[in-house]
Coordinates of N, CA and C and ligand atoms in Angstrom, one line a residue:
M1 N 3.5 -1.2 19.2 CA 3.6 -0.6 17.9 C 3.2 0.9 18.0
R2 N 4.0 1.8 17.3 CA 3.8 3.2 17.5 C 3.2 3.8 16.3
L3 N 2.1 4.5 16.5 CA 1.4 5.1 15.4 C 1.5 6.7 15.5
L4 N 1.7 7.3 14.3 CA 1.6 8.7 14.2 C 0.3 9.1 13.7
L5 N -0.5 9.8 14.4 CA -1.8 10.3 14.0 C -1.8 11.7 13.7
I6 N -2.0 12.1 12.4 CA -2.0 13.5 11.9 C -3.5 13.8 11.7
E7 N -4.1 14.6 12.6 CA -5.5 14.8 12.6 C -5.8 16.1 13.4
D8 N -6.4 17.1 12.7 CA -6.6 18.4 13.4 C -7.8 18.4 14.3
D9 N -8.7 17.5 14.1 CA -10.0 17.5 14.9 C -9.8 16.7 16.1
D10 N -9.8 17.3 17.3 CA -9.6 16.6 18.6 C -10.8 15.7 18.9
R11 N -12.0 16.1 18.3 CA -13.2 15.2 18.6 C -13.0 13.9 18.0
I12 N -12.2 13.8 17.0 CA -11.9 12.5 16.3 C -10.6 11.9 16.9
A13 N -9.6 12.8 17.1 CA -8.3 12.3 17.6 C -8.4 11.7 19.0
G14 N -9.2 12.4 19.8 CA -9.2 12.0 21.2 C -9.7 10.6 21.4
P15 N -10.9 10.3 21.0 CA -11.4 8.9 21.1 C -10.6 7.9 20.4
L16 N -10.0 8.3 19.2 CA -9.2 7.4 18.4 C -8.0 7.0 19.2
T17 N -7.3 8.0 19.8 CA -6.1 7.7 20.6 C -6.4 6.8 21.7
E18 N -7.5 7.1 22.4 CA -7.9 6.3 23.5 C -8.3 4.9 23.1
G19 N -9.0 4.8 22.0 CA -9.5 3.5 21.5 C -8.3 2.6 21.0
L20 N -7.4 3.3 20.3 CA -6.2 2.5 19.8 C -5.3 2.1 21.0
G21 N -5.3 2.9 22.0 CA -4.5 2.6 23.2 C -5.1 1.3 23.8
R22 N -6.4 1.1 23.8 CA -7.0 -0.1 24.4 C -6.5 -1.4 23.6
Y23 N -6.2 -1.2 22.3 CA -5.7 -2.3 21.5 C -4.1 -2.4 21.6
G24 N -3.5 -1.6 22.5 CA -2.1 -1.8 22.7 C -1.2 -0.9 21.8
F25 N -1.8 0.0 21.1 CA -1.0 0.9 20.2 C -0.6 2.1 21.0
T26 N 0.6 2.6 20.8 CA 1.0 3.9 21.3 C 0.8 4.9 20.2
V27 N 0.1 6.0 20.5 CA -0.3 7.0 19.5 C 0.4 8.3 19.8
D28 N 1.1 8.8 18.8 CA 1.6 10.2 18.9 C 0.7 11.0 18.0
H29 N 0.0 12.0 18.6 CA -0.9 12.8 17.9 C -0.4 14.2 17.6
V30 N -0.5 14.6 16.3 CA -0.1 15.9 15.9 C -1.3 16.5 15.1
R31 N -1.4 17.8 15.1 CA -2.6 18.5 14.5 C -2.4 19.1 13.2
T32 N -1.1 19.2 12.7 CA -0.9 19.8 11.4 C 0.0 18.9 10.5
G33 N 0.0 19.2 9.3 CA 0.8 18.5 8.3 C 2.3 18.7 8.6
A34 N 2.6 19.9 8.9 CA 4.1 20.2 9.2 C 4.5 19.4 10.4
A35 N 3.7 19.4 11.5 CA 4.1 18.6 12.7 C 4.2 17.2 12.3
G36 N 3.3 16.7 11.5 CA 3.3 15.3 11.1 C 4.6 14.9 10.3
L37 N 5.0 15.8 9.4 CA 6.2 15.5 8.7 C 7.4 15.5 9.6
A38 N 7.4 16.5 10.6 CA 8.5 16.5 11.6 C 8.4 15.2 12.5
G39 N 7.2 14.8 12.7 CA 7.0 13.6 13.6 C 7.5 12.3 13.1
T40 N 7.7 12.2 11.8 CA 8.2 11.0 11.3 C 9.7 10.8 11.7
G41 N 10.3 11.8 12.3 CA 11.6 11.7 12.8 C 11.6 10.7 14.0
H42 N 10.5 10.4 14.6 CA 10.4 9.5 15.7 C 10.1 8.1 15.2
S43 N 10.3 7.9 13.9 CA 10.1 6.5 13.3 C 8.9 5.8 13.7
P44 N 7.7 6.3 13.4 CA 6.5 5.6 13.7 C 6.4 4.3 12.8
D45 N 5.7 3.3 13.3 CA 5.5 2.1 12.6 C 4.5 2.2 11.5
L46 N 3.6 3.2 11.7 CA 2.5 3.5 10.7 C 2.0 4.9 10.9
V47 N 1.5 5.5 9.8 CA 1.0 6.8 9.9 C -0.5 6.8 9.6
L48 N -1.3 7.4 10.4 CA -2.7 7.7 10.1 C -2.9 9.1 9.7
L49 N -3.3 9.4 8.5 CA -3.2 10.7 7.9 C -4.6 11.2 7.5
D50 N -5.0 12.2 8.2 CA -6.3 12.9 7.8 C -6.0 13.8 6.6
L51 N -6.9 13.8 5.6 CA -6.6 14.6 4.4 C -6.9 16.0 4.6
G52 N -7.9 16.4 5.5 CA -8.3 17.8 5.6 C -7.6 18.4 6.8
L53 N -6.4 19.0 6.5 CA -5.6 19.6 7.6 C -5.5 21.1 7.4
P54 N -5.3 21.8 8.5 CA -5.4 23.3 8.5 C -4.3 23.9 7.7
D55 N -3.1 23.3 7.7 CA -1.9 24.0 7.1 C -1.5 23.5 5.7
M56 N -1.8 22.3 5.4 CA -1.4 21.7 4.2 C -2.5 20.7 3.7
D57 N -2.5 20.5 2.4 CA -3.4 19.4 1.9 C -2.8 18.1 2.3
G58 N -3.6 17.2 2.9 CA -3.2 15.9 3.3 C -2.5 15.1 2.2
L59 N -2.9 15.3 1.0 CA -2.3 14.6 -0.1 C -0.8 15.1 -0.3
D60 N -0.5 16.4 0.0 CA 0.8 16.8 -0.1 C 1.7 16.2 1.1
V61 N 1.0 16.1 2.2 CA 1.7 15.5 3.4 C 2.1 14.0 3.0
C62 N 1.1 13.3 2.3 CA 1.3 12.0 1.9 C 2.5 11.9 0.9
R63 N 2.5 12.8 0.0 CA 3.6 12.8 -1.0 C 5.0 13.0 -0.3
N64 N 5.0 14.0 0.6 CA 6.2 14.3 1.3 C 6.7 13.2 2.2
L65 N 5.8 12.5 2.8 CA 6.1 11.4 3.7 C 6.7 10.3 2.8
R66 N 6.1 10.0 1.7 CA 6.5 8.9 0.9 C 7.8 9.2 0.2
A67 N 8.1 10.5 0.0 CA 9.4 10.8 -0.7 C 10.5 10.4 0.2
G68 N 10.3 10.4 1.5 CA 11.5 10.1 2.4 C 11.4 8.9 3.2
S69 N 10.3 8.1 3.0 CA 10.1 7.0 3.9 C 9.2 5.9 3.3
A70 N 9.4 4.7 3.7 CA 8.5 3.6 3.2 C 7.4 3.3 4.3
V71 N 7.3 4.2 5.3 CA 6.4 3.9 6.4 C 5.0 3.7 5.9
P72 N 4.3 2.7 6.3 CA 2.9 2.5 5.9 C 2.0 3.7 6.2
I73 N 1.2 4.0 5.3 CA 0.3 5.2 5.5 C -1.2 4.8 5.3
I74 N -2.0 5.0 6.2 CA -3.5 4.9 6.0 C -4.1 6.3 6.1
M75 N -4.8 6.6 5.0 CA -5.4 7.9 5.0 C -6.8 7.8 5.7
I76 N -7.1 8.7 6.5 CA -8.5 8.8 7.0 C -9.1 10.1 6.5
T77 N -10.3 9.9 6.0 CA -10.8 11.1 5.3 C -12.3 11.2 5.4
A78 N -12.7 12.4 5.5 CA -14.2 12.7 5.5 C -14.6 13.0 4.0
R79 N -13.6 13.2 3.2 CA -14.0 13.5 1.8 C -14.6 12.3 1.1
G80 N -15.7 12.6 0.5 CA -16.4 11.5 -0.2 C -15.8 11.3 -1.6
D81 N -15.0 12.2 -2.0 CA -14.5 12.2 -3.4 C -13.5 11.1 -3.6
E82 N -14.0 10.2 -4.4 CA -13.1 9.0 -4.7 C -11.8 9.4 -5.4
A83 N -11.8 10.5 -6.2 CA -10.6 10.9 -6.8 C -9.5 11.2 -5.9
D84 N -9.9 11.8 -4.7 CA -8.8 12.1 -3.7 C -8.2 10.8 -3.2
R85 N -9.0 9.8 -3.0 CA -8.5 8.5 -2.5 C -7.6 7.9 -3.5
I86 N -8.0 7.9 -4.8 CA -7.2 7.3 -5.8 C -5.8 8.0 -5.9
V87 N -5.9 9.4 -5.9 CA -4.6 10.1 -5.9 C -3.8 9.8 -4.7
G88 N -4.4 9.7 -3.6 CA -3.6 9.3 -2.4 C -2.9 8.0 -2.5
L89 N -3.7 7.0 -3.0 CA -3.1 5.7 -3.2 C -2.0 5.7 -4.2
E90 N -2.1 6.5 -5.3 CA -1.1 6.7 -6.3 C 0.1 7.3 -5.7
L91 N -0.1 8.2 -4.7 CA 1.0 8.9 -4.1 C 1.7 8.0 -3.1
G92 N 1.2 6.8 -2.9 CA 1.9 5.9 -2.0 C 1.2 5.5 -0.7
A93 N 0.0 6.0 -0.5 CA -0.7 5.6 0.7 C -1.0 4.1 0.5
D94 N -1.1 3.4 1.6 CA -1.3 1.9 1.6 C -2.8 1.6 1.6
D95 N -3.6 2.5 2.2 CA -5.0 2.2 2.4 C -5.7 3.5 2.8
Y96 N -7.0 3.4 2.8 CA -7.7 4.6 3.3 C -9.0 4.1 4.0
L97 N -9.5 5.0 4.8 CA -10.7 4.7 5.5 C -11.5 5.9 5.5
A98 N -12.8 5.8 5.2 CA -13.7 7.0 5.1 C -14.3 7.2 6.5
K99 N -14.4 8.4 7.0 CA -15.1 8.7 8.2 C -16.6 8.7 7.9
P100 N -17.4 8.3 8.8 CA -17.0 7.8 10.1 C -16.7 6.3 10.1
F101 N -15.8 5.9 11.0 CA -15.4 4.5 11.1 C -15.2 4.1 12.5
G102 N -15.3 2.9 12.8 CA -15.1 2.4 14.2 C -13.6 2.1 14.4
V103 N -13.2 2.1 15.7 CA -11.8 1.7 16.0 C -11.5 0.3 15.6
R104 N -12.5 -0.6 15.8 CA -12.2 -2.0 15.4 C -11.9 -2.1 13.9
E105 N -12.6 -1.3 13.1 CA -12.4 -1.4 11.7 C -11.0 -0.8 11.3
L106 N -10.6 0.3 12.0 CA -9.3 0.8 11.8 C -8.2 -0.2 12.2
V107 N -8.4 -0.8 13.3 CA -7.4 -1.8 13.8 C -7.3 -2.9 12.8
A108 N -8.4 -3.3 12.2 CA -8.3 -4.4 11.2 C -7.5 -3.9 10.0
R109 N -7.7 -2.7 9.6 CA -6.9 -2.1 8.5 C -5.4 -2.0 8.8
I110 N -5.2 -1.5 10.1 CA -3.8 -1.4 10.5 C -3.1 -2.8 10.4
R111 N -3.8 -3.8 10.9 CA -3.2 -5.1 10.9 C -3.0 -5.6 9.5
A112 N -4.0 -5.4 8.6 CA -3.8 -5.9 7.3 C -2.6 -5.2 6.6
V113 N -2.6 -3.9 6.7 CA -1.5 -3.1 6.1 C -0.1 -3.6 6.7
T114 N -0.1 -3.8 8.0 CA 1.2 -4.2 8.6 C 1.6 -5.6 8.2
R115 N 0.6 -6.5 8.1 CA 1.0 -7.8 7.6 C 1.6 -7.8 6.2
R116 N 1.1 -6.9 5.4 CA 1.6 -6.8 4.0 C 3.0 -6.2 3.9
T117 N 3.2 -5.2 4.8 CA 4.3 -4.3 4.4 C 5.6 -4.5 5.1
S118 N 5.7 -5.5 6.0 CA 7.0 -5.5 6.7 C 7.3 -6.9 7.2
G119 N 8.6 -7.2 7.3 CA 9.0 -8.5 7.9 C 9.1 -8.3 9.4
A120 N 9.4 -7.1 9.8 CA 9.5 -6.8 11.2 C 8.2 -6.3 11.8
L121 N 7.5 -7.2 12.4 CA 6.1 -6.8 12.8 C 5.9 -6.9 14.3
S122 N 5.0 -6.1 14.8 CA 4.7 -6.2 16.2 C 3.6 -7.2 16.4
F123 N 3.0 -7.7 15.3 CA 1.9 -8.6 15.4 C 2.4 -10.0 15.3
P124 N 1.6 -11.0 15.6 CA 2.1 -12.4 15.4 C 2.5 -12.6 14.0
A125 N 3.5 -13.4 13.8 CA 4.2 -13.5 12.5 C 3.1 -13.8 11.5
P126 N 3.1 -13.1 10.4 CA 2.1 -13.3 9.3 C 2.4 -14.6 8.6
V127 N 1.4 -15.3 8.2 CA 1.6 -16.4 7.3 C 1.5 -15.9 5.9
R128 N 2.7 -15.6 5.4 CA 2.7 -15.1 4.0 C 2.6 -16.3 3.1
R129 N 1.9 -16.0 2.0 CA 1.9 -17.0 1.0 C 3.3 -17.3 0.6
A130 N 3.7 -18.6 0.4 CA 5.1 -18.9 0.2 C 5.5 -18.3 -1.2
A131 N 6.5 -17.5 -1.1 CA 7.1 -17.0 -2.4 C 8.0 -18.1 -2.9
P132 N 8.2 -18.1 -4.2 CA 9.0 -19.1 -4.8 C 10.4 -19.1 -4.1
E133 N 11.0 -20.2 -3.8 CA 12.3 -20.2 -3.2 C 13.3 -19.6 -4.1
A134 N 13.6 -18.4 -3.9 CA 14.5 -17.7 -4.9 C 15.7 -17.2 -4.2
P135 N 16.8 -17.8 -4.3 CA 18.0 -17.3 -3.7 C 18.5 -16.0 -4.3
G136 N 18.3 -15.9 -5.6 CA 18.7 -14.6 -6.3 C 17.5 -13.9 -6.8
P137 N 17.7 -12.8 -7.4 CA 16.6 -12.1 -8.0 C 16.0 -12.8 -9.2
Q138 N 14.7 -12.5 -9.4 CA 14.0 -13.1 -10.6 C 14.2 -12.1 -11.7
L139 N 14.6 -12.6 -12.9 CA 14.8 -11.7 -14.0 C 13.7 -11.9 -15.0
L140 N 13.2 -10.8 -15.5 CA 12.1 -10.8 -16.5 C 12.5 -9.7 -17.5
G141 N 13.1 -10.1 -18.6 CA 13.6 -9.1 -19.5 C 14.6 -8.2 -18.7
P142 N 14.4 -6.8 -18.8 CA 15.3 -5.9 -18.1 C 14.9 -5.7 -16.6
L143 N 13.9 -6.4 -16.2 CA 13.4 -6.3 -14.8 C 14.0 -7.3 -13.9
E144 N 14.5 -6.8 -12.8 CA 15.1 -7.6 -11.8 C 14.4 -7.5 -10.5
L145 N 13.8 -8.6 -10.0 CA 12.9 -8.5 -8.8 C 13.5 -9.4 -7.7
N146 N 13.9 -8.7 -6.6 CA 14.5 -9.5 -5.5 C 13.6 -9.6 -4.4
R147 N 13.0 -10.8 -4.1 CA 12.0 -10.9 -3.1 C 12.7 -10.9 -1.7
R148 N 13.9 -11.3 -1.6 CA 14.6 -11.3 -0.3 C 14.8 -9.8 0.2
T149 N 15.3 -9.0 -0.7 CA 15.6 -7.6 -0.3 C 14.4 -6.7 -0.6
R150 N 13.4 -7.2 -1.3 CA 12.3 -6.4 -1.8 C 12.7 -5.2 -2.6
Q151 N 13.7 -5.4 -3.5 CA 14.1 -4.4 -4.4 C 13.8 -4.8 -5.8
V152 N 13.5 -3.7 -6.6 CA 13.2 -3.9 -8.0 C 14.2 -3.0 -8.8
R153 N 14.8 -3.6 -9.8 CA 15.7 -2.8 -10.7 C 15.2 -3.0 -12.1
L154 N 15.3 -1.9 -12.9 CA 14.9 -2.0 -14.3 C 16.2 -1.5 -15.1
S155 N 16.7 -2.4 -15.9 CA 17.9 -2.1 -16.6 C 19.0 -1.6 -15.7
G156 N 19.1 -2.1 -14.5 CA 20.1 -1.8 -13.6 C 19.8 -0.6 -12.7
T157 N 18.7 0.0 -12.9 CA 18.3 1.2 -12.1 C 17.3 0.8 -11.0
D158 N 17.5 1.3 -9.8 CA 16.5 1.0 -8.8 C 15.2 1.6 -9.1
V159 N 14.1 0.9 -8.9 CA 12.7 1.4 -9.0 C 12.1 1.4 -7.6
P160 N 11.9 2.6 -7.1 CA 11.4 2.7 -5.7 C 9.9 2.4 -5.7
L161 N 9.5 1.4 -5.0 CA 8.1 1.0 -5.0 C 7.6 1.0 -3.6
T162 N 6.3 1.3 -3.4 CA 5.7 1.2 -2.1 C 5.6 -0.3 -1.8
P163 N 5.5 -0.6 -0.5 CA 5.3 -2.0 -0.1 C 4.2 -2.7 -0.9
R164 N 3.1 -2.1 -1.0 CA 2.0 -2.7 -1.7 C 2.3 -2.9 -3.2
E165 N 2.9 -1.9 -3.8 CA 3.3 -2.0 -5.2 C 4.2 -3.2 -5.4
F166 N 5.2 -3.3 -4.5 CA 6.1 -4.4 -4.6 C 5.3 -5.8 -4.5
D167 N 4.4 -5.9 -3.6 CA 3.7 -7.1 -3.4 C 2.9 -7.4 -4.6
L168 N 2.3 -6.4 -5.2 CA 1.5 -6.6 -6.5 C 2.4 -7.1 -7.6
L169 N 3.5 -6.4 -7.8 CA 4.4 -6.8 -8.8 C 5.0 -8.2 -8.6
A170 N 5.4 -8.5 -7.4 CA 5.9 -9.8 -7.1 C 4.9 -10.9 -7.3
Y171 N 3.6 -10.6 -7.0 CA 2.6 -11.6 -7.2 C 2.4 -11.9 -8.7
L172 N 2.3 -10.8 -9.5 CA 2.1 -11.0 -10.9 C 3.3 -11.7 -11.6
A173 N 4.5 -11.4 -11.0 CA 5.7 -12.0 -11.5 C 5.9 -13.4 -11.2
E174 N 5.1 -13.9 -10.3 CA 5.2 -15.4 -10.0 C 4.9 -16.2 -11.2
D175 N 4.0 -15.7 -12.0 CA 3.6 -16.4 -13.2 C 3.4 -15.5 -14.4
P176 N 4.5 -15.1 -14.9 CA 4.4 -14.1 -16.0 C 3.6 -14.6 -17.2
G177 N 2.8 -13.7 -17.8 CA 2.0 -14.1 -18.9 C 0.6 -14.6 -18.6
T178 N 0.5 -15.0 -17.3 CA -0.8 -15.6 -16.9 C -1.7 -14.4 -16.4
V179 N -3.0 -14.5 -16.8 CA -3.9 -13.5 -16.3 C -4.3 -13.9 -14.9
H180 N -4.2 -12.9 -14.0 CA -4.6 -13.1 -12.6 C -5.9 -12.3 -12.5
S181 N -7.0 -12.9 -11.9 CA -8.2 -12.2 -11.8 C -8.1 -11.1 -10.7
R182 N -9.0 -10.1 -10.9 CA -9.0 -9.0 -9.9 C -9.2 -9.6 -8.5
Q183 N -10.1 -10.6 -8.4 CA -10.4 -11.1 -7.0 C -9.2 -11.9 -6.5
Q184 N -8.5 -12.7 -7.4 CA -7.3 -13.3 -6.9 C -6.3 -12.3 -6.4
I185 N -6.1 -11.3 -7.1 CA -5.1 -10.2 -6.7 C -5.5 -9.6 -5.4
M186 N -6.8 -9.2 -5.3 CA -7.3 -8.5 -4.1 C -7.1 -9.5 -2.9
D187 N -7.5 -10.8 -3.1 CA -7.4 -11.7 -2.0 C -5.9 -12.0 -1.5
T188 N -5.0 -11.9 -2.5 CA -3.6 -12.3 -2.2 C -2.8 -11.1 -1.8
V189 N -2.9 -10.0 -2.6 CA -2.0 -8.9 -2.3 C -2.6 -7.9 -1.3
W190 N -3.9 -7.9 -1.2 CA -4.6 -7.0 -0.2 C -4.9 -7.9 0.9
D191 N -6.1 -8.4 1.0 CA -6.5 -9.1 2.2 C -7.7 -10.0 1.8
P192 N -7.8 -11.2 2.3 CA -8.9 -12.1 1.9 C -10.3 -11.4 2.3
H193 N -10.2 -10.5 3.2 CA -11.4 -9.8 3.7 C -11.6 -8.4 3.2
F194 N -10.7 -8.1 2.1 CA -10.8 -6.7 1.6 C -12.2 -6.4 1.2
F195 N -12.7 -5.2 1.6 CA -14.1 -4.9 1.2 C -14.2 -3.5 0.6
G196 N -13.1 -2.9 0.4 CA -13.1 -1.6 -0.3 C -13.3 -1.7 -1.7
P197 N -13.4 -0.6 -2.4 CA -13.6 -0.7 -3.9 C -12.3 -1.2 -4.5
T198 N -12.4 -1.9 -5.6 CA -11.2 -2.4 -6.2 C -10.5 -1.4 -7.1
K199 N -11.0 -0.2 -7.1 CA -10.3 1.0 -7.7 C -8.9 1.1 -7.1
T200 N -8.8 0.6 -5.9 CA -7.4 0.6 -5.3 C -6.5 -0.2 -6.2
L201 N -6.9 -1.3 -6.7 CA -6.1 -2.1 -7.5 C -5.7 -1.4 -8.8
D202 N -6.7 -0.7 -9.4 CA -6.4 0.1 -10.6 C -5.3 1.1 -10.4
A203 N -5.5 1.8 -9.2 CA -4.5 2.8 -8.9 C -3.1 2.3 -8.7
H204 N -3.0 1.1 -8.1 CA -1.7 0.5 -8.0 C -1.1 0.0 -9.3
V205 N -2.0 -0.5 -10.1 CA -1.5 -0.9 -11.5 C -1.0 0.3 -12.2
A206 N -1.8 1.4 -12.1 CA -1.4 2.6 -12.9 C 0.0 3.1 -12.3
A207 N 0.2 3.1 -11.0 CA 1.4 3.5 -10.4 C 2.6 2.7 -10.9
L208 N 2.4 1.3 -10.9 CA 3.4 0.4 -11.4 C 3.8 0.7 -12.8
R209 N 2.8 0.8 -13.7 CA 3.0 1.1 -15.1 C 3.9 2.3 -15.2
R210 N 3.5 3.4 -14.5 CA 4.3 4.6 -14.6 C 5.7 4.4 -14.1
K211 N 5.9 3.7 -13.0 CA 7.2 3.6 -12.5 C 8.1 2.7 -13.3
L212 N 7.4 1.7 -14.0 CA 8.2 0.8 -14.9 C 8.4 1.5 -16.3
G213 N 7.8 2.6 -16.5 CA 8.1 3.4 -17.7 C 7.5 3.0 -18.9
D214 N 6.6 1.9 -18.8 CA 6.0 1.4 -20.0 C 4.7 0.7 -19.6
P215 N 3.5 1.2 -20.1 CA 2.3 0.6 -19.6 C 2.2 -0.9 -20.1
A216 N 3.0 -1.2 -21.1 CA 2.9 -2.6 -21.6 C 3.4 -3.7 -20.6
W217 N 4.0 -3.3 -19.6 CA 4.4 -4.3 -18.6 C 3.2 -5.0 -18.0
I218 N 2.2 -4.3 -17.7 CA 1.0 -4.9 -17.2 C -0.2 -4.7 -18.1
T219 N -0.6 -5.8 -18.7 CA -1.7 -5.6 -19.6 C -3.1 -6.0 -18.9
T220 N -4.1 -5.3 -19.4 CA -5.4 -5.5 -18.8 C -6.1 -6.6 -19.6
A221 N -6.6 -7.6 -19.0 CA -7.5 -8.6 -19.6 C -8.9 -8.1 -19.3
R222 N -9.5 -7.4 -20.2 CA -10.7 -6.6 -19.9 C -11.8 -7.5 -19.2
G223 N -12.3 -7.1 -18.1 CA -13.4 -7.8 -17.4 C -12.8 -9.0 -16.6
V224 N -11.5 -9.3 -16.7 CA -11.0 -10.4 -16.0 C -9.9 -9.9 -15.0
G225 N -8.8 -9.4 -15.5 CA -7.8 -9.1 -14.5 C -6.6 -8.5 -15.2
F226 N -5.4 -8.9 -14.7 CA -4.1 -8.3 -15.2 C -3.1 -9.4 -15.4
R227 N -2.2 -9.2 -16.4 CA -1.0 -10.0 -16.5 C 0.2 -9.2 -16.7
L228 N 1.3 -9.8 -16.2 CA 2.6 -9.1 -16.4 C 3.4 -9.8 -17.5
T229 N 3.9 -9.0 -18.4 CA 4.8 -9.4 -19.4 C 5.9 -8.4 -19.7
A230 N 7.1 -8.8 -20.0 CA 8.1 -7.8 -20.4 C 7.8 -7.3 -21.7
P231 N 7.7 -5.9 -21.9 CA 7.4 -5.4 -23.2 C 8.4 -5.9 -24.2
G232 N 8.0 -6.3 -25.4 CA 8.9 -6.8 -26.4 C 9.2 -8.3 -26.3
L233 N 9.0 -8.9 -25.1 CA 9.1 -10.3 -25.0 C 7.7 -10.9 -25.0
D234 N 7.5 -12.1 -25.7 CA 6.2 -12.6 -25.5 C 6.2 -13.4 -24.2
A235 N 5.0 -13.8 -23.8 CA 4.8 -14.4 -22.5 C 5.7 -15.6 -22.3
E236 N 5.9 -16.4 -23.3 CA 6.8 -17.6 -23.1 C 8.2 -17.2 -22.8
A237 N 8.7 -16.2 -23.6 CA 10.1 -15.8 -23.4 C 10.2 -15.2 -22.0
G238 N 9.1 -14.5 -21.6 CA 9.1 -13.9 -20.3 C 9.2 -14.9 -19.2
A239 N 8.4 -15.9 -19.4 CA 8.3 -16.9 -18.3 C 9.6 -17.7 -18.2
A240 N 10.3 -17.8 -19.4 CA 11.6 -18.6 -19.3 C 12.7 -17.7 -18.7
G241 N 12.5 -16.4 -18.6 CA 13.6 -15.5 -18.2 C 13.9 -15.6 -16.8
Ligands
CA301 CA1 -9.5 17.4 9.5

C-alpha cells in the first residue's frame, strides 16, 4: 500500500516514514502542499496531510485534493484548534490525528479509514456489515442511492460524496425514519474502537445536509442521534419508497 506523506518537518517525516515502512507501507514523502498536489499523480492509496505547511494552508491542500480525487485523506496536525479539524473533515478529509501520536496509532487509523473507503484493499478483506441485498439503487423520494456503485443522485443529478459521507448516508438510509443513536453510527460507520470526538459525526452530517441541498434530509433527535427522511415525505412514505 502506497502512502503520500505531505509534511515539511523532517523530524516527524523521517521516523514516520521509517515506522510505516516496518508495517509494510511504501511512503512517498513531500515537503510542500504544491508537491503534494503534484504527487497525487502517482495515485497513492492514502494521503497523510500535515496542516501546517510552508507554502499553502493544509486545508487548501485538502480541498484541492478532494476536488480531483476520492483518495482517503488523514490530516495530521499540531494545531489544537478543533475548528481546523472540523473544517478539514467538512472539506472531505476522512480522519485526523493530533500530534504527537505513535506509529501504531496512525497505522490503526489508516486501517480503519481504508476498511471503510474502498472495495479494493491491500488489507485482509474487511467484514463489512451486510448491506441490504439491493440489485438496483434504493429510492427515497428524489434521492437515489446505489450501494453497488456507491453513487448518489438527487433528482437525477450526481451528488459527489466522500467515502465516509456515502457510508453515513447509506447507513441512515437502511432504515429511513428511524433514529440512529450517535454511538450506533460511530460504531458502524466509523469504527467500533473509534475514540475521537464525535464532532466528526456532526461535521459529516452538516456536509451531507449541504450536499443534499436541504437540511431536512437529516433531522437531529436531540440528545439521541439522527434520522434520514426525504423532505416533504413522512417517514412511512419514505420507508415505502
Ligand atoms: Ca508542519
